[in-house]
């Protein structure tokens, strides 16, 4: 539940389930002429892989034993109560999407069975109930990341849409030819492409920060890039490939000193550590429900109230308007201004239930357990011959989260992923 698997750009990535001992596989593949091998060969063109399950023996050190947080919470996830290829399911793809605890599934069921209705536009009981629960979910998100007020939270379909919202609404209104947007080469495509599009429309220029010798985005290079031309810094908090954690407080302070805004991709940090937007002082921050034990189809944008108030609508339609005339319309105040049409009501309520679940465990407990797993995973992978691990080596000065990207010498990652997925 609390471990991550990630895959991106030729990296085969995996993380350790609680109590799993990593053993070097023999990699004795079936006959090259077999159907299995042929199917792999047909997939060799792909640089992406996604392994949804792997089956391994559950043994490990005493510190990650039967009383671990992972073992205590595993029963909460019905999908894990099954066998795959004859063995208990071990799910290692949480960095792509996490599984859902019973509390979230029940919240969805309760909404659709008990008070399914539209929000903000009816005075009958079901609509009032749905509206109350939907807005309560917004308040839960705000409290979870310590936003100053709930109106700073905009529900979106996912983090990708949230980034696009900022790029099209804030970006198109504020960028001009020659302005600079700073990103790192380790950003997710969802963080790069929207700003490429915004730059093409406005004449702004994208600048990219490289990795340093520890395979971490070079924050000193980033600091040196900042100038009066810099209008936005778009960076991840935690890398879904390198497992590195960036010093966001420093980056935000440097950017603000240069007069730039900061947008934080917090998809991999919000589910695993305490994130305080007021402490970070970020202008914008995005995250996705489905990576934090919540439903798919909903995410959120945090934006400082003054920024959101100055931004024009992203989409037009119902709910985001104040008055509509034949020749013009006036727009609602945020967050409604950015939530056109019927939202993902049940999914937002499910996100609220996921936040309750994570908060009940305690984000510090989740973070501490994740660090234990991260170190255990890294140390054990280092003992496997011919494994190349990407990202920083954990140390007293360098934090590495509980995911790992690696390659095995002379073996295509698709082959390894497929082979491990079929192991019993």
Short mmCIF file of C-alpha atoms in Angstrom, two decimals:
data_model
loop_
_atom_site.label_atom_id
_atom_site.label_comp_id
_atom_site.label_asym_id
_atom_site.label_seq_id
_atom_site.Cartn_x
_atom_site.Cartn_y
_atom_site.Cartn_z
CA UNK A 1 0.00 0.00 0.00
CA UNK A 2 2.68 2.46 1.02
CA UNK A 3 5.26 1.48 -1.59
CA UNK A 4 5.69 2.67 -5.11
CA UNK A 5 6.54 1.34 -8.54
CA UNK A 6 7.30 3.80 -11.29
CA UNK A 7 8.14 3.53 -14.97
CA UNK A 8 9.22 6.23 -17.40
CA UNK A 9 11.61 6.70 -20.31
CA UNK A 10 13.42 3.36 -20.59
CA UNK A 11 13.59 2.96 -16.80
CA UNK A 12 12.29 -0.22 -15.28
CA UNK A 13 11.18 0.78 -11.83
CA UNK A 14 9.99 -1.16 -8.85
CA UNK A 15 9.50 -0.79 -5.14
CA UNK A 16 9.42 -3.18 -2.29
CA UNK A 17 6.26 -4.45 -0.72
CA UNK A 18 6.44 -4.69 3.04
CA UNK A 19 8.41 -7.74 4.11
CA UNK A 20 9.61 -8.72 0.63
CA UNK A 21 13.12 -10.07 0.20
CA UNK A 22 14.64 -9.16 -3.14
CA UNK A 23 16.39 -12.06 -4.82
CA UNK A 24 18.32 -11.96 -8.06
CA UNK A 25 16.25 -13.83 -10.65
CA UNK A 26 17.97 -16.41 -12.80
CA UNK A 27 16.45 -14.91 -15.96
CA UNK A 28 16.14 -18.28 -17.64
CA UNK A 29 13.70 -17.35 -20.37
CA UNK A 30 11.56 -19.80 -22.32
CA UNK A 31 12.52 -21.06 -25.75
CA UNK A 32 13.14 -18.09 -28.08
CA UNK A 33 10.63 -19.52 -30.51
CA UNK A 34 7.88 -19.77 -27.91
CA UNK A 35 4.77 -17.63 -27.91
CA UNK A 36 5.98 -15.88 -24.74
CA UNK A 37 9.26 -14.81 -26.32
CA UNK A 38 7.64 -13.76 -29.55
CA UNK A 39 5.15 -11.57 -27.72
CA UNK A 40 8.00 -9.86 -25.89
CA UNK A 41 9.87 -9.28 -29.12
CA UNK A 42 6.85 -7.54 -30.58
CA UNK A 43 6.87 -5.14 -27.63
CA UNK A 44 10.56 -4.21 -27.81
CA UNK A 45 9.79 -0.93 -29.54
CA UNK A 46 8.24 0.44 -26.36
CA UNK A 47 10.26 2.50 -23.90
CA UNK A 48 7.44 2.34 -21.38
CA UNK A 49 6.39 -0.53 -19.21
CA UNK A 50 3.74 -1.07 -16.62
CA UNK A 51 3.72 -4.05 -14.32
CA UNK A 52 0.57 -4.18 -12.26
CA UNK A 53 1.48 -7.15 -10.12
CA UNK A 54 4.32 -9.41 -9.17
CA UNK A 55 4.35 -12.44 -6.95
CA UNK A 56 7.21 -12.92 -4.50
CA UNK A 57 7.76 -14.63 -1.18
CA UNK A 58 6.90 -12.48 1.83
CA UNK A 59 9.85 -12.69 4.19
CA UNK A 60 12.15 -9.98 5.42
CA UNK A 61 14.02 -8.39 8.31
CA UNK A 62 12.42 -8.13 11.72
CA UNK A 63 12.14 -4.36 11.36
CA UNK A 64 9.71 -4.91 8.47
CA UNK A 65 7.97 -7.89 10.01
CA UNK A 66 4.43 -8.90 10.84
CA UNK A 67 3.81 -5.81 13.00
CA UNK A 68 4.82 -3.37 10.26
CA UNK A 69 2.56 -0.63 9.03
CA UNK A 70 2.27 -2.44 5.72
CA UNK A 71 1.07 -5.65 7.31
CA UNK A 72 -1.40 -3.79 9.52
CA UNK A 73 -2.99 -1.91 6.63
CA UNK A 74 -2.96 -4.60 3.93
CA UNK A 75 -6.33 -6.06 5.09
CA UNK A 76 -7.95 -2.69 4.32
CA UNK A 77 -7.48 -3.24 0.58
CA UNK A 78 -9.88 -5.82 -0.89
CA UNK A 79 -8.05 -6.05 -4.21
CA UNK A 80 -5.04 -7.52 -2.44
CA UNK A 81 -7.15 -10.42 -1.15
CA UNK A 82 -6.55 -12.50 -4.27
CA UNK A 83 -3.95 -14.68 -5.89
CA UNK A 84 -2.14 -14.03 -9.16
CA UNK A 85 -0.28 -16.85 -10.88
CA UNK A 86 -0.96 -19.01 -7.83
CA UNK A 87 0.54 -16.70 -5.20
CA UNK A 88 -0.67 -13.83 -3.03
CA UNK A 89 -0.89 -10.61 -5.01
CA UNK A 90 1.90 -8.14 -4.41
CA UNK A 91 1.11 -4.85 -6.15
CA UNK A 92 4.11 -2.71 -7.04
CA UNK A 93 2.61 -0.05 -9.30
CA UNK A 94 1.43 2.47 -6.71
CA UNK A 95 3.45 5.33 -8.22
CA UNK A 96 1.22 4.99 -11.30
CA UNK A 97 -2.00 4.47 -9.35
CA UNK A 98 -2.61 3.30 -5.80
CA UNK A 99 -5.17 0.77 -4.63
CA UNK A 100 -8.26 1.84 -2.68
CA UNK A 101 -9.11 0.96 0.94
CA UNK A 102 -12.57 -0.16 2.01
CA UNK A 103 -13.34 3.28 3.44
CA UNK A 104 -12.98 4.89 0.01
CA UNK A 105 -15.01 2.19 -1.74
CA UNK A 106 -17.79 2.62 0.83
CA UNK A 107 -17.79 6.40 0.41
CA UNK A 108 -18.35 5.97 -3.32
CA UNK A 109 -21.05 3.38 -2.75
CA UNK A 110 -22.80 5.55 -0.16
CA UNK A 111 -22.90 8.50 -2.54
CA UNK A 112 -24.33 6.59 -5.48
CA UNK A 113 -26.76 4.57 -3.36
CA UNK A 114 -27.82 7.24 -0.88
CA UNK A 115 -27.62 10.79 -2.21
CA UNK A 116 -26.56 10.80 -5.86
CA UNK A 117 -27.49 14.25 -7.17
CA UNK A 118 -25.96 17.30 -8.80
CA UNK A 119 -24.25 19.94 -6.67
CA UNK A 120 -24.72 23.71 -6.28
CA UNK A 121 -27.89 23.82 -8.36
CA UNK A 122 -30.73 22.18 -6.43
CA UNK A 123 -32.56 22.89 -3.18
CA UNK A 124 -33.95 19.40 -2.64
CA UNK A 125 -32.54 17.11 0.04
CA UNK A 126 -30.33 14.95 -2.18
CA UNK A 127 -28.72 17.93 -3.90
CA UNK A 128 -28.13 19.69 -0.59
CA UNK A 129 -26.57 16.55 0.86
CA UNK A 130 -24.35 16.02 -2.18
CA UNK A 131 -23.27 19.67 -2.14
CA UNK A 132 -22.40 19.53 1.54
CA UNK A 133 -20.31 16.38 1.11
CA UNK A 134 -18.59 17.72 -2.01
CA UNK A 135 -17.63 20.95 -0.27
CA UNK A 136 -16.58 19.01 2.82
CA UNK A 137 -14.14 17.10 0.60
CA UNK A 138 -12.70 20.43 -0.56
CA UNK A 139 -12.21 21.47 3.07
CA UNK A 140 -10.48 18.15 3.78
CA UNK A 141 -8.04 18.72 0.92
CA UNK A 142 -7.35 22.25 2.14
CA UNK A 143 -6.68 21.04 5.68
CA UNK A 144 -4.53 18.13 4.43
CA UNK A 145 -2.06 20.48 2.71
CA UNK A 146 -2.66 23.38 5.14
CA UNK A 147 -4.13 25.80 2.62
CA UNK A 148 -5.26 29.06 4.20
CA UNK A 149 -8.85 28.55 3.01
CA UNK A 150 -10.84 26.00 1.05
CA UNK A 151 -11.52 28.39 -1.85
CA UNK A 152 -7.85 27.95 -2.76
CA UNK A 153 -8.64 24.36 -3.81
CA UNK A 154 -9.91 23.72 -7.34
CA UNK A 155 -11.09 20.22 -8.22
CA UNK A 156 -9.85 18.98 -11.58
CA UNK A 157 -9.87 15.64 -13.41
CA UNK A 158 -6.25 14.98 -12.40
CA UNK A 159 -2.93 16.74 -11.90
CA UNK A 160 -2.43 16.94 -15.66
CA UNK A 161 -5.57 19.03 -16.05
CA UNK A 162 -4.54 21.15 -13.07
CA UNK A 163 -1.20 21.99 -14.73
CA UNK A 164 -2.97 22.75 -18.00
CA UNK A 165 -5.36 25.02 -16.12
CA UNK A 166 -2.44 27.11 -14.87
CA UNK A 167 -0.69 27.05 -18.25
CA UNK A 168 -3.75 28.24 -20.17
CA UNK A 169 -5.31 30.55 -17.61
CA UNK A 170 -2.33 32.11 -15.85
CA UNK A 171 0.24 31.38 -18.56
CA UNK A 172 -1.54 32.81 -21.60
CA UNK A 173 -2.52 35.90 -19.60
CA UNK A 174 0.92 36.62 -18.17
CA UNK A 175 3.61 35.31 -20.51
CA UNK A 176 5.05 37.36 -23.38
CA UNK A 177 7.85 36.88 -25.93
CA UNK A 178 11.23 36.38 -24.27
CA UNK A 179 9.85 35.42 -20.87
CA UNK A 180 11.42 32.29 -19.40
CA UNK A 181 9.93 29.19 -17.78
CA UNK A 182 12.35 26.98 -15.84
CA UNK A 183 11.80 23.22 -15.56
CA UNK A 184 14.08 20.23 -14.89
CA UNK A 185 14.81 17.42 -17.35
CA UNK A 186 13.30 15.04 -14.78
CA UNK A 187 9.78 16.48 -15.02
CA UNK A 188 6.82 14.32 -15.98
CA UNK A 189 5.53 14.86 -19.52
CA UNK A 190 2.37 16.29 -17.97
CA UNK A 191 4.50 19.10 -16.61
CA UNK A 192 6.51 19.70 -19.78
CA UNK A 193 3.98 19.55 -22.63
CA UNK A 194 1.48 22.15 -21.32
CA UNK A 195 4.28 24.69 -21.00
CA UNK A 196 5.60 23.82 -24.45
CA UNK A 197 2.16 24.66 -25.79
CA UNK A 198 1.95 27.85 -23.74
CA UNK A 199 5.41 28.89 -24.94
CA UNK A 200 4.44 28.31 -28.57
CA UNK A 201 1.41 30.55 -28.12
CA UNK A 202 3.16 33.34 -26.20
CA UNK A 203 6.75 33.33 -27.42
CA UNK A 204 8.07 32.38 -23.99
CA UNK A 205 11.22 30.24 -23.71
CA UNK A 206 11.63 26.98 -21.80
CA UNK A 207 14.90 26.43 -19.94
CA UNK A 208 15.84 23.05 -18.47
CA UNK A 209 17.91 22.21 -15.40
CA UNK A 210 20.21 19.19 -15.77
CA UNK A 211 21.07 16.48 -13.24
CA UNK A 212 24.13 16.73 -11.03
CA UNK A 213 26.66 14.02 -10.23
CA UNK A 214 24.21 12.43 -7.76
CA UNK A 215 21.55 12.16 -10.50
CA UNK A 216 19.41 14.81 -8.82
CA UNK A 217 18.19 17.97 -10.56
CA UNK A 218 20.96 20.52 -9.97
CA UNK A 219 19.30 23.12 -7.78
CA UNK A 220 22.37 25.36 -7.87
CA UNK A 221 22.11 25.40 -11.66
CA UNK A 222 18.44 26.27 -11.24
CA UNK A 223 19.33 29.12 -8.91
CA UNK A 224 21.82 30.42 -11.45
CA UNK A 225 19.23 30.39 -14.23
CA UNK A 226 16.86 32.70 -12.38
CA UNK A 227 16.71 36.23 -13.72
CA UNK A 228 14.31 39.09 -14.32
CA UNK A 229 13.15 37.16 -17.41
CA UNK A 230 11.99 34.19 -15.31
CA UNK A 231 8.23 34.19 -14.90
CA UNK A 232 7.60 30.64 -13.68
CA UNK A 233 9.45 27.71 -12.15
CA UNK A 234 7.71 24.37 -12.74
CA UNK A 235 9.25 21.56 -10.69
CA UNK A 236 8.38 18.29 -9.01
CA UNK A 237 8.62 17.90 -5.25
CA UNK A 238 9.48 14.19 -5.47
CA UNK A 239 10.67 12.58 -8.71
CA UNK A 240 8.64 9.57 -9.86
CA UNK A 241 11.76 8.19 -11.59
CA UNK A 242 14.80 9.30 -9.60
CA UNK A 243 13.19 9.02 -6.12
CA UNK A 244 14.85 12.32 -5.24
CA UNK A 245 13.33 15.06 -3.09
CA UNK A 246 13.90 18.69 -4.03
CA UNK A 247 14.38 21.44 -1.41
CA UNK A 248 11.17 23.24 -2.29
CA UNK A 249 11.42 25.93 0.38
CA UNK A 250 14.76 27.06 -1.04
CA UNK A 251 13.57 26.91 -4.66
CA UNK A 252 10.43 28.91 -3.89
CA UNK A 253 12.40 31.54 -2.00
CA UNK A 254 14.94 31.94 -4.82
CA UNK A 255 12.18 32.15 -7.43
CA UNK A 256 10.22 34.74 -5.49
CA UNK A 257 13.37 36.82 -5.01
CA UNK A 258 13.60 36.90 -8.81
CA UNK A 259 9.93 37.84 -9.14
CA UNK A 260 8.85 34.45 -10.52
CA UNK A 261 5.90 32.23 -9.60
CA UNK A 262 6.33 28.56 -8.63
CA UNK A 263 4.15 25.60 -9.62
CA UNK A 264 4.87 22.39 -7.70
CA UNK A 265 4.06 18.92 -8.99
CA UNK A 266 3.33 17.20 -5.68
CA UNK A 267 1.80 13.97 -7.02
CA UNK A 268 4.48 11.82 -5.39
CA UNK A 269 4.90 13.84 -2.19
CA UNK A 270 1.36 14.58 -0.98
CA UNK A 271 0.55 10.85 -0.46
CA UNK A 272 3.78 10.11 1.41
CA UNK A 273 4.80 13.02 3.59
CA UNK A 274 3.49 16.11 5.29
CA UNK A 275 3.07 18.86 2.68
CA UNK A 276 2.33 22.35 3.99
CA UNK A 277 1.64 24.84 1.20
CA UNK A 278 1.85 27.81 3.52
CA UNK A 279 5.28 26.71 4.71
CA UNK A 280 6.41 26.03 1.15
CA UNK A 281 4.92 29.38 0.05
CA UNK A 282 4.32 27.90 -3.42
CA UNK A 283 2.03 29.86 -5.72
CA UNK A 284 0.47 26.73 -7.21
CA UNK A 285 0.57 23.04 -6.33
CA UNK A 286 -1.08 20.03 -7.97
CA UNK A 287 -1.81 16.43 -6.95
CA UNK A 288 -3.95 13.47 -8.04
CA UNK A 289 -6.47 11.51 -5.99
CA UNK A 290 -5.64 8.15 -7.54
CA UNK A 291 -2.06 8.27 -6.28
CA UNK A 292 -3.20 8.78 -2.68
CA UNK A 293 -5.65 5.89 -2.24
CA UNK A 294 -8.52 7.88 -3.74
CA UNK A 295 -10.62 7.35 -6.88
CA UNK A 296 -9.48 8.05 -10.40
CA UNK A 297 -10.97 10.97 -12.29
CA UNK A 298 -10.31 13.69 -9.75
CA UNK A 299 -7.32 15.75 -8.69
CA UNK A 300 -6.80 19.24 -7.39
CA UNK A 301 -5.05 22.52 -7.93
CA UNK A 302 -3.99 24.65 -4.99
CA UNK A 303 -3.53 28.29 -5.88
CA UNK A 304 -3.00 31.31 -3.70
CA UNK A 305 -6.30 33.15 -3.48
CA UNK A 306 -5.00 36.35 -5.06
CA UNK A 307 -3.59 34.45 -8.06
CA UNK A 308 -6.81 32.53 -8.68
CA UNK A 309 -8.88 35.71 -8.42
CA UNK A 310 -6.78 37.35 -11.14
CA UNK A 311 -6.97 34.39 -13.53
CA UNK A 312 -9.55 34.13 -16.35
CA UNK A 313 -11.67 30.97 -16.78
CA UNK A 314 -10.09 27.85 -18.25
CA UNK A 315 -13.32 26.28 -19.54
CA UNK A 316 -16.77 27.75 -20.14
CA UNK A 317 -20.13 26.33 -19.12
CA UNK A 318 -22.45 25.91 -16.21
CA UNK A 319 -21.37 26.61 -12.62
CA UNK A 320 -18.43 28.84 -13.58
CA UNK A 321 -20.67 31.79 -14.42
CA UNK A 322 -22.28 34.56 -12.42
CA UNK A 323 -24.61 36.00 -15.09
CA UNK A 324 -25.08 35.07 -18.74
CA UNK A 325 -26.32 37.51 -21.37
CA UNK A 326 -26.58 37.01 -25.10
CA UNK A 327 -23.46 39.03 -25.85
CA UNK A 328 -21.31 38.46 -22.75
CA UNK A 329 -21.09 36.68 -19.40
CA UNK A 330 -19.71 37.44 -15.98
CA UNK A 331 -17.84 34.78 -14.05
CA UNK A 332 -18.07 33.28 -10.61
CA UNK A 333 -15.39 33.70 -7.99
CA UNK A 334 -12.84 30.90 -7.54
CA UNK A 335 -12.97 27.99 -7.16
CA UNK A 336 -16.27 27.79 -9.09
CA UNK A 337 -14.78 29.86 -11.92
CA UNK A 338 -12.54 26.89 -12.78
CA UNK A 339 -15.04 24.06 -12.30
CA UNK A 340 -17.25 24.27 -15.39
CA UNK A 341 -20.02 21.69 -15.73
CA UNK A 342 -20.98 18.83 -13.45
CA UNK A 343 -17.85 17.77 -11.51
CA UNK A 344 -16.73 14.32 -10.44
CA UNK A 345 -18.88 14.48 -7.31
CA UNK A 346 -18.57 10.92 -6.02
CA UNK A 347 -14.87 10.87 -6.82
CA UNK A 348 -14.23 14.09 -4.87
CA UNK A 349 -16.13 12.64 -1.91
CA UNK A 350 -14.01 9.49 -2.27
CA UNK A 351 -10.88 11.64 -2.20
CA UNK A 352 -12.12 13.11 1.06
CA UNK A 353 -12.46 9.58 2.45
CA UNK A 354 -8.91 8.77 1.29
CA UNK A 355 -7.61 11.81 3.13
CA UNK A 356 -9.42 10.66 6.26
CA UNK A 357 -7.79 7.24 5.85
CA UNK A 358 -4.26 8.60 5.39
CA UNK A 359 -4.73 11.11 8.21
CA UNK A 360 -5.90 8.32 10.50
CA UNK A 361 -2.63 6.49 9.91
CA UNK A 362 -0.63 9.70 10.25
CA UNK A 363 1.50 11.21 7.50
CA UNK A 364 4.63 11.14 9.64
CA UNK A 365 4.12 7.42 10.24
CA UNK A 366 3.66 6.88 6.50
CA UNK A 367 6.77 8.89 5.71
CA UNK A 368 8.94 7.14 8.30
CA UNK A 369 7.84 3.70 7.14
CA UNK A 370 8.44 4.71 3.52
CA UNK A 371 12.00 5.76 4.37
CA UNK A 372 12.63 2.41 6.04
CA UNK A 373 11.41 0.64 2.93
CA UNK A 374 13.39 2.95 0.65
CA UNK A 375 16.67 2.17 2.37
CA UNK A 376 15.92 -1.55 2.51
CA UNK A 377 15.04 -1.61 -1.17
CA UNK A 378 18.12 0.31 -2.25
CA UNK A 379 20.52 -1.78 -0.17
CA UNK A 380 19.11 -5.05 -1.44
CA UNK A 381 19.03 -4.00 -5.09
CA UNK A 382 22.66 -2.92 -4.80
CA UNK A 383 23.55 -6.53 -3.93
CA UNK A 384 22.06 -7.86 -7.19
CA UNK A 385 24.70 -8.25 -9.95
CA UNK A 386 24.46 -6.07 -13.07
CA UNK A 387 21.71 -3.85 -11.69
CA UNK A 388 22.03 -0.14 -12.48
CA UNK A 389 20.00 2.00 -10.07
CA UNK A 390 19.01 5.52 -11.12
CA UNK A 391 18.86 8.47 -8.79
CA UNK A 392 20.74 9.36 -5.63
CA UNK A 393 22.30 7.06 -3.09
CA UNK A 394 20.54 7.59 0.26
CA UNK A 395 22.65 9.23 2.94
CA UNK A 396 22.39 11.58 5.89
CA UNK A 397 22.35 14.50 3.44
CA UNK A 398 20.40 12.94 0.56
CA UNK A 399 16.85 11.69 1.00
CA UNK A 400 15.56 8.95 -1.29
CA UNK A 401 11.87 7.96 -1.27
CA UNK A 402 10.41 4.45 -1.54
CA UNK A 403 10.55 3.90 -5.27
CA UNK A 404 13.38 2.76 -7.48
CA UNK A 405 14.21 2.88 -11.19
CA UNK A 406 16.76 0.42 -12.45
CA UNK A 407 18.02 -1.51 -15.46
CA UNK A 408 19.67 -4.91 -15.62
CA UNK A 409 22.66 -5.11 -17.94
CA UNK A 410 21.90 -6.55 -21.39
CA UNK A 411 18.24 -7.26 -20.59
CA UNK A 412 15.40 -5.13 -21.92
CA UNK A 413 13.19 -3.76 -19.11
CA UNK A 414 10.06 -5.05 -20.85
CA UNK A 415 11.50 -8.57 -20.70
CA UNK A 416 12.28 -8.29 -16.99
CA UNK A 417 8.91 -6.80 -16.15
CA UNK A 418 7.03 -9.47 -18.07
CA UNK A 419 9.13 -12.27 -16.61
CA UNK A 420 8.77 -11.08 -13.01
CA UNK A 421 5.03 -10.55 -13.43
CA UNK A 422 4.62 -14.23 -14.33
CA UNK A 423 6.72 -15.61 -11.48
CA UNK A 424 5.21 -17.85 -8.81
#
